[in-house]
Amino acid sequence: DMELKMQGKSYTFNTVSELKRSCGSEILFVCGGDMITTFNKWYRYEELLQMMSIIAVRRKGTDNVEFDKAVEFLKAKGGKIFVLEITPEEISSSEIRQMKLSEMKRHIPAFIAKYISENGLYGGEQDAK
């Protein structure tokens, strides 16, 4: 709920900075192919590259050449980028967050649904127990 409590616009840089400050552990950021190709336009992206490792997942509709170029560019900037070669479910995190919890359960592991329910995240109904 950290981003929900932040004032103003929510930037990944601010969230990751706060996570690093409060947890101090390594941050692994999963990023879809559609986002990795625009990562160089993100707020303070060069600093983000130093703060976390990125797991990039190809997505249907993302140009593979553009994806590969973006990964190489970010690596050249010092980023730790790992490409996960899987066939991902074709749904975005934004779409999942807007679902009712009963619908989410078809797309996420049971332990995550339980956590969302127990912590009242995303305004989903409380039926994951």
Short mmCIF file of C-alpha atoms in Angstrom, two decimals:
data_model
loop_
_atom_site.label_atom_id
_atom_site.label_comp_id
_atom_site.label_asym_id
_atom_site.label_seq_id
_atom_site.Cartn_x
_atom_site.Cartn_y
_atom_site.Cartn_z
CA ASP A 1 0.00 0.00 0.00
CA MET A 2 3.07 2.24 -0.06
CA GLU A 3 2.17 3.83 -3.39
CA LEU A 4 -1.42 4.38 -2.29
CA LYS A 5 -0.19 6.38 0.70
CA MET A 6 2.26 8.53 -1.27
CA GLN A 7 1.30 12.09 -2.00
CA GLY A 8 1.27 13.22 -5.62
CA LYS A 9 2.30 11.26 -8.66
CA SER A 10 3.59 7.75 -8.06
CA TYR A 11 6.98 7.10 -9.66
CA THR A 12 8.70 3.71 -9.61
CA PHE A 13 11.86 5.55 -8.54
CA ASN A 14 10.16 6.78 -5.35
CA THR A 15 8.68 3.36 -4.55
CA VAL A 16 11.96 1.52 -5.10
CA SER A 17 13.85 4.15 -3.07
CA GLU A 18 11.46 3.65 -0.17
CA LEU A 19 11.67 -0.15 -0.43
CA LYS A 20 15.47 0.01 -0.39
CA ARG A 21 15.37 2.33 2.62
CA SER A 22 12.88 0.26 4.61
CA CYS A 23 13.93 -3.26 3.60
CA GLY A 24 17.51 -2.86 2.51
CA SER A 25 17.36 -6.01 0.43
CA GLU A 26 17.87 -6.58 -3.26
CA ILE A 27 14.95 -5.48 -5.42
CA LEU A 28 13.92 -7.69 -8.33
CA PHE A 29 11.58 -5.82 -10.65
CA VAL A 30 9.51 -7.80 -13.14
CA CYS A 31 8.85 -5.77 -16.25
CA GLY A 32 6.79 -6.69 -19.30
CA GLY A 33 8.23 -6.23 -22.76
CA ASP A 34 5.91 -3.32 -23.40
CA MET A 35 7.44 -1.44 -20.47
CA ILE A 36 11.08 -2.41 -21.01
CA THR A 37 11.03 -0.76 -24.44
CA THR A 38 10.09 2.58 -22.83
CA PHE A 39 12.10 2.20 -19.62
CA ASN A 40 14.63 4.81 -20.78
CA LYS A 41 11.83 7.40 -20.59
CA TRP A 42 10.95 6.62 -16.95
CA TYR A 43 11.59 9.17 -14.23
CA ARG A 44 15.24 8.85 -13.09
CA TYR A 45 15.65 5.58 -14.96
CA GLU A 46 19.46 5.57 -14.82
CA GLU A 47 19.35 5.69 -11.02
CA LEU A 48 16.68 2.98 -11.01
CA LEU A 49 19.02 0.73 -12.97
CA GLN A 50 21.54 0.99 -10.13
CA MET A 51 18.94 0.29 -7.42
CA MET A 52 17.39 -2.92 -8.70
CA SER A 53 17.69 -5.87 -11.05
CA ILE A 54 15.12 -6.19 -13.81
CA ILE A 55 13.52 -9.39 -15.01
CA ALA A 56 12.20 -8.57 -18.49
CA VAL A 57 9.41 -10.74 -19.89
CA ARG A 58 8.48 -10.68 -23.55
CA ARG A 59 4.84 -9.90 -24.24
CA LYS A 60 2.63 -10.62 -27.18
CA GLY A 61 2.54 -7.53 -29.37
CA THR A 62 6.02 -6.34 -28.39
CA ASP A 63 8.47 -6.19 -31.26
CA ASN A 64 11.29 -8.65 -30.46
CA VAL A 65 13.94 -6.52 -32.17
CA GLU A 66 12.83 -3.44 -30.21
CA PHE A 67 12.75 -5.51 -26.99
CA ASP A 68 16.28 -6.86 -27.56
CA LYS A 69 17.61 -3.37 -28.40
CA ALA A 70 16.07 -1.96 -25.21
CA VAL A 71 17.58 -4.74 -23.09
CA GLU A 72 21.04 -4.18 -24.61
CA PHE A 73 20.74 -0.41 -24.19
CA LEU A 74 19.82 -0.75 -20.50
CA LYS A 75 22.64 -3.25 -19.93
CA ALA A 76 25.08 -0.80 -21.54
CA LYS A 77 23.85 1.80 -19.03
CA GLY A 78 24.88 -0.57 -16.24
CA GLY A 79 21.54 -2.26 -15.65
CA LYS A 80 21.28 -5.84 -14.43
CA ILE A 81 18.68 -7.14 -16.87
CA PHE A 82 17.62 -10.77 -17.07
CA VAL A 83 15.30 -11.91 -19.85
CA LEU A 84 12.79 -14.51 -18.76
CA GLU A 85 11.92 -16.64 -21.76
CA ILE A 86 8.44 -17.92 -20.96
CA THR A 87 5.03 -17.76 -22.52
CA PRO A 88 3.38 -15.29 -20.16
CA GLU A 89 -0.31 -14.97 -19.57
CA GLU A 90 -1.52 -12.13 -21.75
CA ILE A 91 -2.82 -9.82 -19.06
CA SER A 92 -1.32 -6.71 -17.51
CA SER A 93 -0.83 -6.02 -13.82
CA SER A 94 -3.14 -3.01 -14.20
CA GLU A 95 -5.91 -5.26 -15.48
CA ILE A 96 -5.41 -7.68 -12.60
CA ARG A 97 -5.50 -4.90 -9.98
CA GLN A 98 -8.87 -3.74 -11.30
CA MET A 99 -10.47 -7.19 -11.00
CA LYS A 100 -12.50 -8.51 -8.11
CA LEU A 101 -10.47 -10.93 -6.05
CA SER A 102 -12.50 -13.92 -7.23
CA GLU A 103 -11.52 -13.05 -10.83
CA MET A 104 -7.87 -12.38 -9.86
CA LYS A 105 -7.54 -15.89 -8.47
CA ARG A 106 -7.53 -17.27 -12.01
CA HIS A 107 -4.42 -15.26 -12.82
CA ILE A 108 -2.31 -15.27 -9.64
CA PRO A 109 -0.99 -17.90 -7.21
CA ALA A 110 -3.25 -18.76 -4.25
CA PHE A 111 -0.77 -17.43 -1.66
CA ILE A 112 -0.77 -14.02 -3.36
CA ALA A 113 -4.59 -13.95 -3.49
CA LYS A 114 -4.62 -14.79 0.22
CA TYR A 115 -2.16 -11.97 0.98
CA ILE A 116 -4.23 -9.49 -1.03
CA SER A 117 -7.37 -10.56 0.82
CA GLU A 118 -5.83 -10.50 4.30
CA ASN A 119 -4.31 -7.07 3.74
CA GLY A 120 -7.26 -5.48 1.94
CA LEU A 121 -5.21 -4.54 -1.11
CA TYR A 122 -6.65 -3.19 -4.39
CA GLY A 123 -10.16 -2.96 -2.93
CA GLY A 124 -10.88 -6.57 -3.94
CA GLU A 125 -13.57 -8.55 -2.17
CA GLN A 126 -12.39 -10.54 0.82
CA ASP A 127 -12.88 -14.15 -0.33
CA ALA A 128 -9.39 -15.62 -0.78
CA LYS A 129 -9.21 -17.49 2.55
#
